[in-house]
Short mmCIF file of C-alpha atoms and ligand atoms in Angstrom, two decimals:
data_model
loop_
_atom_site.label_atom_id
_atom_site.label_comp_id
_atom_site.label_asym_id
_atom_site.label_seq_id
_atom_site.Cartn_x
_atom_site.Cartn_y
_atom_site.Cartn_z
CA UNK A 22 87.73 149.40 111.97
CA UNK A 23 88.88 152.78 112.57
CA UNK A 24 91.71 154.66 110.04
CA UNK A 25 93.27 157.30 112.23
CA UNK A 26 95.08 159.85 109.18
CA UNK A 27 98.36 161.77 109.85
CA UNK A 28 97.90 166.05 110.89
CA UNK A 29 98.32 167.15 107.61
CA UNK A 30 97.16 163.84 105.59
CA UNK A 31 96.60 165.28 102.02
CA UNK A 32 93.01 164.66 100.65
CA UNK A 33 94.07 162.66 98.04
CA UNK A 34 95.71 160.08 101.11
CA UNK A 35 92.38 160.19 102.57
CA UNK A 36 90.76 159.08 99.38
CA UNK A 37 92.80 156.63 98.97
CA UNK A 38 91.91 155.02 101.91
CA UNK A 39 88.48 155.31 101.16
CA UNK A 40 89.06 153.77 97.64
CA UNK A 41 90.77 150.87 99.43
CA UNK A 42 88.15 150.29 101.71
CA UNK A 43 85.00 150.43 99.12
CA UNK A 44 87.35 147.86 96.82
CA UNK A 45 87.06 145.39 99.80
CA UNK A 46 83.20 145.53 100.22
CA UNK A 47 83.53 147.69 103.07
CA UNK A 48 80.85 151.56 103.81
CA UNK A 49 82.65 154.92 104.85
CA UNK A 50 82.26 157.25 107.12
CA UNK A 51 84.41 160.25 106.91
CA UNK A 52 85.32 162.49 109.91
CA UNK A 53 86.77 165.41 108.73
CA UNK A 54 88.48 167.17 111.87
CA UNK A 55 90.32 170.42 111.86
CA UNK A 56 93.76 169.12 112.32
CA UNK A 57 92.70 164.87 111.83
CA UNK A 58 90.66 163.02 109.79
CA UNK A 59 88.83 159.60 111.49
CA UNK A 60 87.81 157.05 109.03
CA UNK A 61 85.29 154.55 109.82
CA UNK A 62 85.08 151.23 107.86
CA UNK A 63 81.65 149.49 108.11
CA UNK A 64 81.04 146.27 107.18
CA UNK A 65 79.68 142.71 108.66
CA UNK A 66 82.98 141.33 107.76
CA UNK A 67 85.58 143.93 109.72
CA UNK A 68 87.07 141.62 112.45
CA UNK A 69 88.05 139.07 108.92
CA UNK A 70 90.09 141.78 107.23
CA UNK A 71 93.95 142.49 107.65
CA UNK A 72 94.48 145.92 109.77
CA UNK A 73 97.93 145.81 107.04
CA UNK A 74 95.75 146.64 103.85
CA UNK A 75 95.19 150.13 105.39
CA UNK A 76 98.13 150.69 107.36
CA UNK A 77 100.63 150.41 104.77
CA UNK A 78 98.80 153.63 102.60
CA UNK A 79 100.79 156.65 102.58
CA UNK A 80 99.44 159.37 105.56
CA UNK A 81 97.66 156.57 107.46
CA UNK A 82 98.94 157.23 111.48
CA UNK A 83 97.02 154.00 112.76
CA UNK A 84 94.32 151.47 112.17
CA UNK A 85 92.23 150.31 115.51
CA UNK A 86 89.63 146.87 115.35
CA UNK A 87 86.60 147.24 116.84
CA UNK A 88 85.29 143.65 115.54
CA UNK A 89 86.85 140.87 116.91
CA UNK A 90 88.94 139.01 114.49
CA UNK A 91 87.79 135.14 115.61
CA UNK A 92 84.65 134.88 114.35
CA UNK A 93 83.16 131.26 114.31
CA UNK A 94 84.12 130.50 118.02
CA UNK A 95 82.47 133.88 118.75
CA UNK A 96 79.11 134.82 121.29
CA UNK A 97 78.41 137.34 118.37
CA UNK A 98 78.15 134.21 115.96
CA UNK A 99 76.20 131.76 117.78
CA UNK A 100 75.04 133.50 120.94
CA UNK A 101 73.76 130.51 122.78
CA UNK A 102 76.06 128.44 124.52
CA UNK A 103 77.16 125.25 122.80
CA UNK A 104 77.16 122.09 124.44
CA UNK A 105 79.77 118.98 123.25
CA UNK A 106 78.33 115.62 123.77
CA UNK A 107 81.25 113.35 124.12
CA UNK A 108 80.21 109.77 124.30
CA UNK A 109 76.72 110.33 125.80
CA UNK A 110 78.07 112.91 128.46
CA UNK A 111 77.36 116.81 127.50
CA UNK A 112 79.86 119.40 128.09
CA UNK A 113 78.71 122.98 128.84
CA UNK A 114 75.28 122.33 130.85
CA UNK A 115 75.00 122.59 134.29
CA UNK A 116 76.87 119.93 135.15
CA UNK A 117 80.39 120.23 136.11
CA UNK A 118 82.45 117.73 133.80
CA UNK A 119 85.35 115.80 135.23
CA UNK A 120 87.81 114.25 133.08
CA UNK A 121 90.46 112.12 134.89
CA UNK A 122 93.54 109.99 134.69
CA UNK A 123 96.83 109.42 134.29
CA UNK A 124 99.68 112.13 132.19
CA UNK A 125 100.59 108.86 129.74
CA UNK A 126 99.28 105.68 129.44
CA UNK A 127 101.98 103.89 131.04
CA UNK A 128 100.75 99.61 131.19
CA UNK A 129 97.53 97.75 131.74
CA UNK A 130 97.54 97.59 134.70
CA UNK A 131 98.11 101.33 135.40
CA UNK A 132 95.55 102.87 133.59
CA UNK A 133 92.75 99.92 134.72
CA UNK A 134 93.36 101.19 138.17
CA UNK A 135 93.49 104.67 137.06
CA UNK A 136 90.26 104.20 135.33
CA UNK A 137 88.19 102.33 137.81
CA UNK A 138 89.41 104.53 140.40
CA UNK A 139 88.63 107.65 138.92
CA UNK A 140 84.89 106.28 137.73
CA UNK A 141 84.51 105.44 141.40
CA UNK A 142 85.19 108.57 142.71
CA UNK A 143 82.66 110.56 140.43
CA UNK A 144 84.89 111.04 137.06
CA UNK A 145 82.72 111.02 133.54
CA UNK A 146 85.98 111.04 131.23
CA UNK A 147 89.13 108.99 131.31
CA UNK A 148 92.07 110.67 130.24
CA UNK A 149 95.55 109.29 129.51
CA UNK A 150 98.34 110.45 126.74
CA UNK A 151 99.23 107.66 124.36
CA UNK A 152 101.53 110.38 122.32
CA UNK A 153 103.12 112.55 124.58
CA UNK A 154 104.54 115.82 123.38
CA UNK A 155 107.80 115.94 125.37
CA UNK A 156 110.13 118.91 126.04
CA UNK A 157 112.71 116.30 125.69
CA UNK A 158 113.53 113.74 123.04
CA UNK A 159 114.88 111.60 125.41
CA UNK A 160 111.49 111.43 127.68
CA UNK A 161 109.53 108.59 127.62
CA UNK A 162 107.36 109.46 124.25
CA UNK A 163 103.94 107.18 125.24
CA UNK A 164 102.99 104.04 123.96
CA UNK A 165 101.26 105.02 121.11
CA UNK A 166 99.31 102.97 119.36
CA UNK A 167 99.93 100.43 122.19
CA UNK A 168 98.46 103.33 123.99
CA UNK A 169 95.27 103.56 122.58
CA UNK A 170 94.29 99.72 122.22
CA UNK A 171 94.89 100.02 125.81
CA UNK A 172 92.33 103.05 126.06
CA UNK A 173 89.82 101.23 124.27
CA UNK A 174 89.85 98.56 126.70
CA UNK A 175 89.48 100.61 130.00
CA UNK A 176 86.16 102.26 128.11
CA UNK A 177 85.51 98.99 127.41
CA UNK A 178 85.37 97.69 130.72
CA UNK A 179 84.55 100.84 132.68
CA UNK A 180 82.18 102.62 130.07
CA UNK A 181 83.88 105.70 130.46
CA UNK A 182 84.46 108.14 126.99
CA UNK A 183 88.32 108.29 126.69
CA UNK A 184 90.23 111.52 125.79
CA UNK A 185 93.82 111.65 124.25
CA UNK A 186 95.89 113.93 122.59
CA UNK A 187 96.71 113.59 119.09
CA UNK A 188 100.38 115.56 118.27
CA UNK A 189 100.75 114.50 114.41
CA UNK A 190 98.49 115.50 111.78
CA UNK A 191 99.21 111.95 109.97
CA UNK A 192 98.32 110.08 113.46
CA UNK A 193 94.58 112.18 113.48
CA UNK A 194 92.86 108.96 112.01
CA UNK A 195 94.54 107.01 113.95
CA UNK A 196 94.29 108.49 117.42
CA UNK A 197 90.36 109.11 116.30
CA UNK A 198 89.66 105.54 115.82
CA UNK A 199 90.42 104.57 119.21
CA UNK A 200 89.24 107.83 121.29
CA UNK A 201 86.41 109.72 121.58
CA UNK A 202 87.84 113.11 122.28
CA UNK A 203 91.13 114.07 120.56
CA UNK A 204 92.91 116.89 122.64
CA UNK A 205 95.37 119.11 120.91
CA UNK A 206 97.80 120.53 123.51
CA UNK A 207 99.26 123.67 124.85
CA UNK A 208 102.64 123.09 122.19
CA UNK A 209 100.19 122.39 119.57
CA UNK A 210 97.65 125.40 119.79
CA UNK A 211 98.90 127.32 116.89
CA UNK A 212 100.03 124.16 114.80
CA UNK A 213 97.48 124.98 112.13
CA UNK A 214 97.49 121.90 109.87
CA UNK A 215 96.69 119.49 113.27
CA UNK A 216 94.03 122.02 113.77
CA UNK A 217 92.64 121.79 110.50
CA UNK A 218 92.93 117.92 110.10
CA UNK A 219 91.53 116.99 113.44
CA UNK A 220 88.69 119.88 112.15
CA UNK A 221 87.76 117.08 109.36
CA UNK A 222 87.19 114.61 112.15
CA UNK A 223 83.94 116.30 113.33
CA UNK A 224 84.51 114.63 116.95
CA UNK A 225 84.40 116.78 120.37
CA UNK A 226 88.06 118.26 120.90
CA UNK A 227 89.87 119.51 123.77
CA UNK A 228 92.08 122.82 122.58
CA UNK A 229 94.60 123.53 125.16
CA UNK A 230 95.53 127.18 125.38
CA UNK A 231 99.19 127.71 123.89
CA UNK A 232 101.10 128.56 127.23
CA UNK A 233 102.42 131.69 125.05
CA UNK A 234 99.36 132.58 123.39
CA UNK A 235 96.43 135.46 123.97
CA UNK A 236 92.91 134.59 124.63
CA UNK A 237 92.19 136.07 120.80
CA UNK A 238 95.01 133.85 119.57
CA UNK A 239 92.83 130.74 121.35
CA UNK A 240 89.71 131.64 119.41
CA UNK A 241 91.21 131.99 116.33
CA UNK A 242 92.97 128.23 116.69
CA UNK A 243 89.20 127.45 117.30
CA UNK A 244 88.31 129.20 114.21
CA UNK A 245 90.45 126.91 112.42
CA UNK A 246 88.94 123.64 114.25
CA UNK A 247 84.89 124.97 113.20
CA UNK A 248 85.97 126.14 109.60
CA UNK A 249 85.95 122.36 109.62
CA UNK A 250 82.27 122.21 109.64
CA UNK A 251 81.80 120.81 113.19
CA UNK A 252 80.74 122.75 116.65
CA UNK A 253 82.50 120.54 118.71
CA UNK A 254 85.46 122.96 120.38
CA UNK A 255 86.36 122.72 124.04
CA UNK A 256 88.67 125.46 125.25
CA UNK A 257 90.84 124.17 127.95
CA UNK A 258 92.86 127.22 130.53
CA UNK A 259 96.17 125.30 131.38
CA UNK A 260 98.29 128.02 132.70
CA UNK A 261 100.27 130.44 130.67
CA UNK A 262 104.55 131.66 131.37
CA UNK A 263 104.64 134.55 133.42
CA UNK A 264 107.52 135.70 136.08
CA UNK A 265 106.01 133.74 138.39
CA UNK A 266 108.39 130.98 139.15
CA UNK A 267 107.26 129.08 142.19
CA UNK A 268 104.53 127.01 140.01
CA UNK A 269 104.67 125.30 136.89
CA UNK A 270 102.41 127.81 134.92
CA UNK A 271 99.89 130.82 136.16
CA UNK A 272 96.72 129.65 135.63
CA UNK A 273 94.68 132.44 133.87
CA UNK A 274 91.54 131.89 135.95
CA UNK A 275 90.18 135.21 134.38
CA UNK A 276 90.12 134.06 131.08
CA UNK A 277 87.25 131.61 132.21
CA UNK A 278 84.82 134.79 131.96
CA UNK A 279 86.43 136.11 129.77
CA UNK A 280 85.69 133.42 127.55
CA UNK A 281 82.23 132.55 128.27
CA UNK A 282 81.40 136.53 127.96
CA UNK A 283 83.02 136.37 123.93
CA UNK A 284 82.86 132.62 122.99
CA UNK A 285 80.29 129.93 122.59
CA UNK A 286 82.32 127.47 123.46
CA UNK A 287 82.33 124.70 126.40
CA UNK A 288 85.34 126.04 129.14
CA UNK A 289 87.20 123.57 131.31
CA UNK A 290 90.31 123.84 133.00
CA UNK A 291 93.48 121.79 133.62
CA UNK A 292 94.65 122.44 137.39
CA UNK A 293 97.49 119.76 137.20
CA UNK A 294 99.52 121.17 134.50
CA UNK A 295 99.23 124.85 135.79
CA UNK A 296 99.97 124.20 139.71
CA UNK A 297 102.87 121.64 138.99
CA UNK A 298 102.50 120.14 142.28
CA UNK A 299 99.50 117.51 143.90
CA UNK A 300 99.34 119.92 146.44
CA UNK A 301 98.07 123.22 144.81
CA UNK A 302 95.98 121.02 142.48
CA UNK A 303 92.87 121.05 144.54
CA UNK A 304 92.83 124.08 145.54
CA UNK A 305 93.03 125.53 141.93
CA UNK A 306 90.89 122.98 140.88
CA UNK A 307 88.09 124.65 143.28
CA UNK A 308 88.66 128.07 142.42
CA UNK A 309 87.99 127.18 138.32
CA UNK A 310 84.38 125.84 139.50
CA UNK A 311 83.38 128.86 141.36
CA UNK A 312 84.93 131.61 138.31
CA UNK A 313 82.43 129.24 136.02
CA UNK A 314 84.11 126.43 134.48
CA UNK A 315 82.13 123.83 132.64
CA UNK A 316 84.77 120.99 134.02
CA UNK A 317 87.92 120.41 134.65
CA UNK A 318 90.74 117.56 133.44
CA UNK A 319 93.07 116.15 136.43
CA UNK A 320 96.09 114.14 136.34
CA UNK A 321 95.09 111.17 138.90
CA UNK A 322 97.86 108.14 139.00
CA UNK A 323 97.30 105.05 141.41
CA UNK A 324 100.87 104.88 142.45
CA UNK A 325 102.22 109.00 141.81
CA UNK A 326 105.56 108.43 142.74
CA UNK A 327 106.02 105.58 140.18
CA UNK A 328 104.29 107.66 136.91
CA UNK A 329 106.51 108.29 134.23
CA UNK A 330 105.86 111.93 133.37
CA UNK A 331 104.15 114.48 135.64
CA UNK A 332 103.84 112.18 139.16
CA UNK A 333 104.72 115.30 140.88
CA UNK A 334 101.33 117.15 140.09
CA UNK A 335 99.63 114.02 139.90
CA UNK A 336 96.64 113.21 142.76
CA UNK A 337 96.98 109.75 144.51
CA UNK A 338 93.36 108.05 144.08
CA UNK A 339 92.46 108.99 147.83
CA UNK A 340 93.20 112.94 147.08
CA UNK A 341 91.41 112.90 143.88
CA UNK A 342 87.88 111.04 145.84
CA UNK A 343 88.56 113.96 148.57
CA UNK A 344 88.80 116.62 145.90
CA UNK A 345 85.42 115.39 144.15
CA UNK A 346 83.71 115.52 147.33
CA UNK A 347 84.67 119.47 147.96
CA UNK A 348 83.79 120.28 144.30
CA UNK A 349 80.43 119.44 144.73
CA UNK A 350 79.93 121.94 147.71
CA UNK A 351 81.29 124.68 145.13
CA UNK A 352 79.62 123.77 142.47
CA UNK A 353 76.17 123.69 144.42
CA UNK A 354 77.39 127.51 145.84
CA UNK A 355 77.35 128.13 141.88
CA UNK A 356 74.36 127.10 141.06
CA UNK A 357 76.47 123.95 139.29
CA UNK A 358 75.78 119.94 139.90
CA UNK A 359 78.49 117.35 140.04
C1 PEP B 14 98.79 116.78 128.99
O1 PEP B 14 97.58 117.00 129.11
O2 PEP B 14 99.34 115.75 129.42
C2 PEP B 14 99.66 117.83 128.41
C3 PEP B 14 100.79 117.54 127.80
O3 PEP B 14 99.17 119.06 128.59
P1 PEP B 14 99.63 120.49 127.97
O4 PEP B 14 99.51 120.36 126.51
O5 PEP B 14 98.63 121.44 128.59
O6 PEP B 14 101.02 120.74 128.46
MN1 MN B 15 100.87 115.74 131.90
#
């Protein structure tokens, strides 16, 4: 951390600072310029202490990071890269990770053909939202626990690990029982006491990126979910607001090397709730493989223009088989297997 001082900082402001710093465990280094004095705070521990404890002292002009302030999700932490095993299949190895199915888990006989479909085309993960977190209360909320019984069955019968998001920190043991992923989405990101309580669960976890949030922000959610105890974080790139108004969300596609330069952690990405359309999925869907995605998650419906929520960006069955089939020529240009 770096103390810039005020031209014309008295001494007695600059040894404050100093004070300050040694109170919190932290070495000195003094820079005594002609007009400016630099202070440099040492310590192992930098990136975990408040910028505020030194910016509010009297003659202080600015304090800089140089640590990052995530820590647990960090490259600097645990340098090699983790791999999740989710019901025998491991995300973050070379193989490219496909999680499919519908937005919600709308009847039986939806997600069975949902799920045998998207096992037949090549998909290692069903997904499907029992508890939908909806913009509206008057959207169709998911069938809930209904929801997940009906989950259970399609892993049942297709032997497929099932993924599903979890929006209530009392519904964590619940939602747990039945799945065996929880996600936590985009509206839920900085919701710190889900975080914390799915944390406990010690199961893999999808962590959406908050459509507002930074890529710092994102870490420091997963900070939350590994001061839990666990290592079993997936960051998921869903698209963030930005001006852009002819898609749903941008999808951040640098923040995929971004993150596997300063995290850990097992990188997927969701094309469907980014593009906003079936149309643009595949082609985003391609371009996260070749910037170095460990998987992706696609919305896949048998019947799109009967789905309840999203049928707009959802693939038909036939589009989602095409769109396995071009992955694996880009993930074979990326040194990546299907
Ligand atoms: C979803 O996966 O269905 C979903 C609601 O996603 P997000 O949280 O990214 O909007
Ligand atoms: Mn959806």
């Amino acid at each position: 951390m770096i103390v810039e001082m005020r031209t014309g900082a008295s001494r007695k402001e600059v040894d404050d600072v100093v004070e300050k710093a040694k109170s919190v465990g932290l070495n000195v280094q003094l820079n005594l310029g002609t007009d400016k004095t630099v202070v440099a705070l040492l310590g192992s521990n930098t990136g975990q202490i408040p910028t505020d404890i030194f910016a509010v002292l009297p003659g202080v002009e600015s304090v800089t990071r140089i640590m990052k302030p995530y820590k647990l999700a960090s490259r600097e932490f645990r340098p090699r890269s983790t791999v999740v095993d989710c019901g025998g299949v491991r995300i973050g190895g070379n193989k490219i990770i496909v999680m499919a199915g519908p937005c919600a888990v709308e009847s039986e006989a939806q997600l069975m053909e949902a799920a045998r479909a998207v096992k037949k085309a090549g998909a290692s993960i069903l997904r499907g939202g029992a508890f939908k977190p909806r913009t509206s209360p008057f959207s169709f909320q998911g069938l809930q626990q209904q929801g997940l019984e009906l989950l259970a069955r399609a892993r049942q019968e297709t032997g497929l690990p099932v993924v599903t998001e979890v929006v209530n920190p009392a519904d964590v043991d619940l939602v747990a029982s039945f799945a065996d992923m929880l996600q936590i989405g985009s509206r839920n990101m900085q919701n710190y006491a889900l975080l914390t309580a799915v944390g406990k669960m010690h199961k893999p976890v999808v962590l959406k990126r908050g459509f507002a949030n930074t890529i710092t922000e994102w870490l420091l959610a997963a900070d939350y979910l590994l001061a839990e105890g666990g290592n079993h974080a997936i960051l998921c790139e869903r698209g963030i607001r930005t001006f852009e108004d002819s898609i749903r969300f941008s999808l951040d596609i640098t923040a995929i090397p971004v993150l596997k330069k300063n995290s850990h952690l097992p990188v997927i990405v969701d094309p469907s709730h980014a593009a906003g359309h079936w149309s643009l999925v595949p082609a985003v869907a391609k371009a996260a493989v070749a910037a170095g995605a460990d998987g992706l998650i696609i919305e896949v419906h048998p019947n799109p223009k009967e789905a309840l929520v999203d049928g707009l960006q959802s693939l038909s069955v036939s589009d989602f088989s095409r769109l396995m089939k071009e992955l694996s020529t880009v993930a074979a240009s990326v040194g990546r297997t299907m």
